[in-house]
Coordinates of N, CA and C in Angstrom, one line a residue:
M1 N -0.1 23.6 10.1 CA -1.4 23.2 9.5 C -1.2 21.9 8.7
P2 N -2.1 20.9 8.9 CA -1.9 19.6 8.3 C -2.1 19.7 6.8
S3 N -1.5 18.8 6.1 CA -1.7 18.8 4.6 C -3.1 18.2 4.3
T4 N -3.6 18.7 3.2 CA -4.9 18.3 2.7 C -4.8 17.2 1.6
T5 N -3.6 16.9 1.2 CA -3.4 15.9 0.2 C -3.6 14.5 0.7
P6 N -4.5 13.7 0.1 CA -4.7 12.4 0.6 C -3.5 11.5 0.5
T7 N -3.3 10.6 1.4 CA -2.2 9.6 1.3 C -2.8 8.2 1.2
W8 N -2.3 7.5 0.2 CA -2.8 6.1 0.0 C -1.7 5.1 0.3
K9 N -2.2 3.9 0.8 CA -1.2 2.9 1.2 C -1.6 1.6 0.5
C10 N -0.6 0.8 0.1 CA -0.8 -0.5 -0.4 C 0.4 -1.3 0.1
A11 N 0.2 -2.6 0.2 CA 1.3 -3.4 0.7 C 1.5 -4.7 -0.1
L12 N 2.7 -5.1 -0.3 CA 3.0 -6.4 -0.9 C 3.3 -7.4 0.2
I13 N 2.6 -8.5 0.2 CA 2.8 -9.5 1.2 C 3.4 -10.8 0.6
N14 N 4.6 -11.2 1.2 CA 5.3 -12.4 0.8 C 4.4 -13.6 1.2
N15 N 4.2 -14.4 0.2 CA 3.3 -15.6 0.4 C 3.9 -16.6 1.4
K16 N 5.2 -16.7 1.4 CA 5.9 -17.7 2.3 C 6.1 -17.2 3.7
T17 N 6.7 -16.0 3.8 CA 7.1 -15.5 5.1 C 6.1 -14.6 5.7
R18 N 5.1 -14.1 5.0 CA 4.1 -13.2 5.4 C 4.7 -11.8 5.7
G19 N 5.9 -11.6 5.3 CA 6.5 -10.2 5.4 C 5.8 -9.2 4.6
R20 N 5.8 -8.0 5.0 CA 5.1 -6.9 4.3 C 6.1 -5.8 3.9
I21 N 5.8 -5.3 2.7 CA 6.5 -4.1 2.2 C 5.4 -3.1 1.9
A22 N 5.5 -1.9 2.6 CA 4.4 -0.9 2.4 C 4.9 0.1 1.4
F23 N 3.9 0.6 0.7 CA 4.1 1.7 -0.3 C 3.1 2.8 0.0
Y24 N 3.5 4.1 -0.1 CA 2.7 5.2 0.1 C 2.8 6.2 -1.1
A25 N 1.6 6.8 -1.5 CA 1.6 7.7 -2.6 C 0.4 8.6 -2.4
N26 N 0.3 9.6 -3.3 CA -0.8 10.6 -3.1 C -2.0 10.2 -4.0
S27 N -2.0 9.1 -4.7 CA -3.2 8.6 -5.4 C -3.2 7.1 -5.4
A28 N -4.4 6.5 -5.5 CA -4.5 5.0 -5.5 C -3.8 4.4 -6.7
Q29 N -3.9 5.0 -7.8 CA -3.2 4.5 -9.0 C -1.7 4.5 -8.9
K30 N -1.2 5.6 -8.3 CA 0.3 5.7 -8.2 C 0.9 4.7 -7.2
V31 N 0.1 4.4 -6.1 CA 0.7 3.5 -5.1 C 0.7 2.1 -5.7
V32 N -0.3 1.7 -6.5 CA -0.3 0.4 -7.2 C 0.8 0.3 -8.2
L33 N 1.0 1.4 -8.9 CA 2.1 1.4 -9.9 C 3.4 1.3 -9.3
D34 N 3.6 1.9 -8.1 CA 4.9 1.8 -7.4 C 5.2 0.4 -6.9
A35 N 4.1 -0.3 -6.4 CA 4.3 -1.7 -6.0 C 4.6 -2.6 -7.1
Q36 N 3.9 -2.4 -8.3 CA 4.2 -3.2 -9.4 C 5.6 -3.0 -10.0
N37 N 6.0 -1.8 -10.0 CA 7.4 -1.4 -10.5 C 8.4 -2.1 -9.6
Y38 N 8.1 -2.1 -8.3 CA 9.1 -2.8 -7.3 C 9.2 -4.2 -7.6
L39 N 8.1 -4.9 -7.9 CA 8.2 -6.3 -8.3 C 9.0 -6.6 -9.6
V40 N 8.8 -5.7 -10.6 CA 9.5 -5.8 -11.8 C 10.9 -5.6 -11.7
A41 N 11.3 -4.5 -10.9 CA 12.7 -4.1 -10.8 C 13.5 -5.1 -10.0
N42 N 12.9 -5.8 -9.1 CA 13.6 -6.8 -8.3 C 13.4 -8.2 -8.8
K43 N 12.7 -8.4 -10.0 CA 12.5 -9.6 -10.7 C 11.9 -10.7 -9.9
Y44 N 10.9 -10.3 -9.1 CA 10.1 -11.3 -8.4 C 9.1 -11.9 -9.3
K45 N 8.8 -13.2 -9.0 CA 7.7 -13.9 -9.7 C 6.4 -13.4 -9.3
N46 N 5.4 -13.6 -10.1 CA 4.0 -13.1 -9.8 C 3.4 -13.8 -8.6
N47 N 3.8 -15.1 -8.3 CA 3.2 -15.9 -7.2 C 4.0 -15.7 -5.9
E48 N 5.1 -15.0 -5.9 CA 5.8 -14.8 -4.6 C 5.1 -13.8 -3.7
Y49 N 4.5 -12.7 -4.3 CA 3.9 -11.7 -3.5 C 2.5 -11.5 -3.9
R50 N 1.6 -11.0 -3.0 CA 0.3 -10.6 -3.3 C 0.1 -9.2 -2.8
M51 N -0.7 -8.4 -3.5 CA -0.9 -7.0 -3.2 C -2.2 -6.7 -2.6
T52 N -2.2 -5.9 -1.5 CA -3.5 -5.5 -0.9 C -4.1 -4.4 -1.7
D53 N -5.4 -4.2 -1.5 CA -6.0 -3.1 -2.2 C -5.6 -1.8 -1.6
P54 N -5.5 -0.7 -2.4 CA -5.1 0.6 -1.8 C -6.2 1.2 -0.9
V55 N -5.7 1.7 0.2 CA -6.6 2.4 1.1 C -6.1 3.7 1.5
E56 N -7.0 4.7 1.8 CA -6.6 6.0 2.2 C -6.3 6.0 3.6
V57 N -5.2 6.6 4.0 CA -4.7 6.6 5.4 C -4.4 8.1 5.8
F58 N -4.2 8.3 7.1 CA -3.9 9.6 7.6 C -4.9 10.6 7.3
K59 N -6.2 10.2 7.5 CA -7.3 11.1 7.2 C -7.4 12.1 8.4
T60 N -7.8 13.3 8.1 CA -8.0 14.3 9.2 C -9.4 14.7 9.2
G61 N -9.9 15.1 10.4 CA -11.3 15.6 10.4 C -12.4 14.5 10.4
I62 N -12.0 13.2 10.8 CA -13.0 12.2 10.8 C -13.5 12.0 12.2
D63 N -14.7 11.5 12.4 CA -15.3 11.3 13.7 C -14.6 10.2 14.4
W64 N -14.4 10.4 15.7 CA -13.6 9.5 16.5 C -14.2 8.1 16.5
N65 N -15.5 7.9 16.4 CA -16.2 6.6 16.3 C -15.8 5.9 15.0
T66 N -15.7 6.6 13.9 CA -15.3 6.1 12.6 C -13.8 5.6 12.6
A67 N -13.0 6.4 13.3 CA -11.6 6.1 13.4 C -11.2 4.8 14.1
L68 N -12.1 4.4 15.0 CA -11.8 3.2 15.8 C -12.2 2.0 15.0

């Protein structure tokens, strides 16, 4: 049986290389906090990475037209 807990995703994008680091959590606030803590822990400057808005992923029970 699939889990009913929502999963949220946020990514940090390197401004120079366009490389991405993805973060997943069970709430939008937690995923943003995890990404911010990653930047602080690795001592990155504010202008090196930009953060995408958190989005809900791995939804179940959605219409197939919506999923495309």
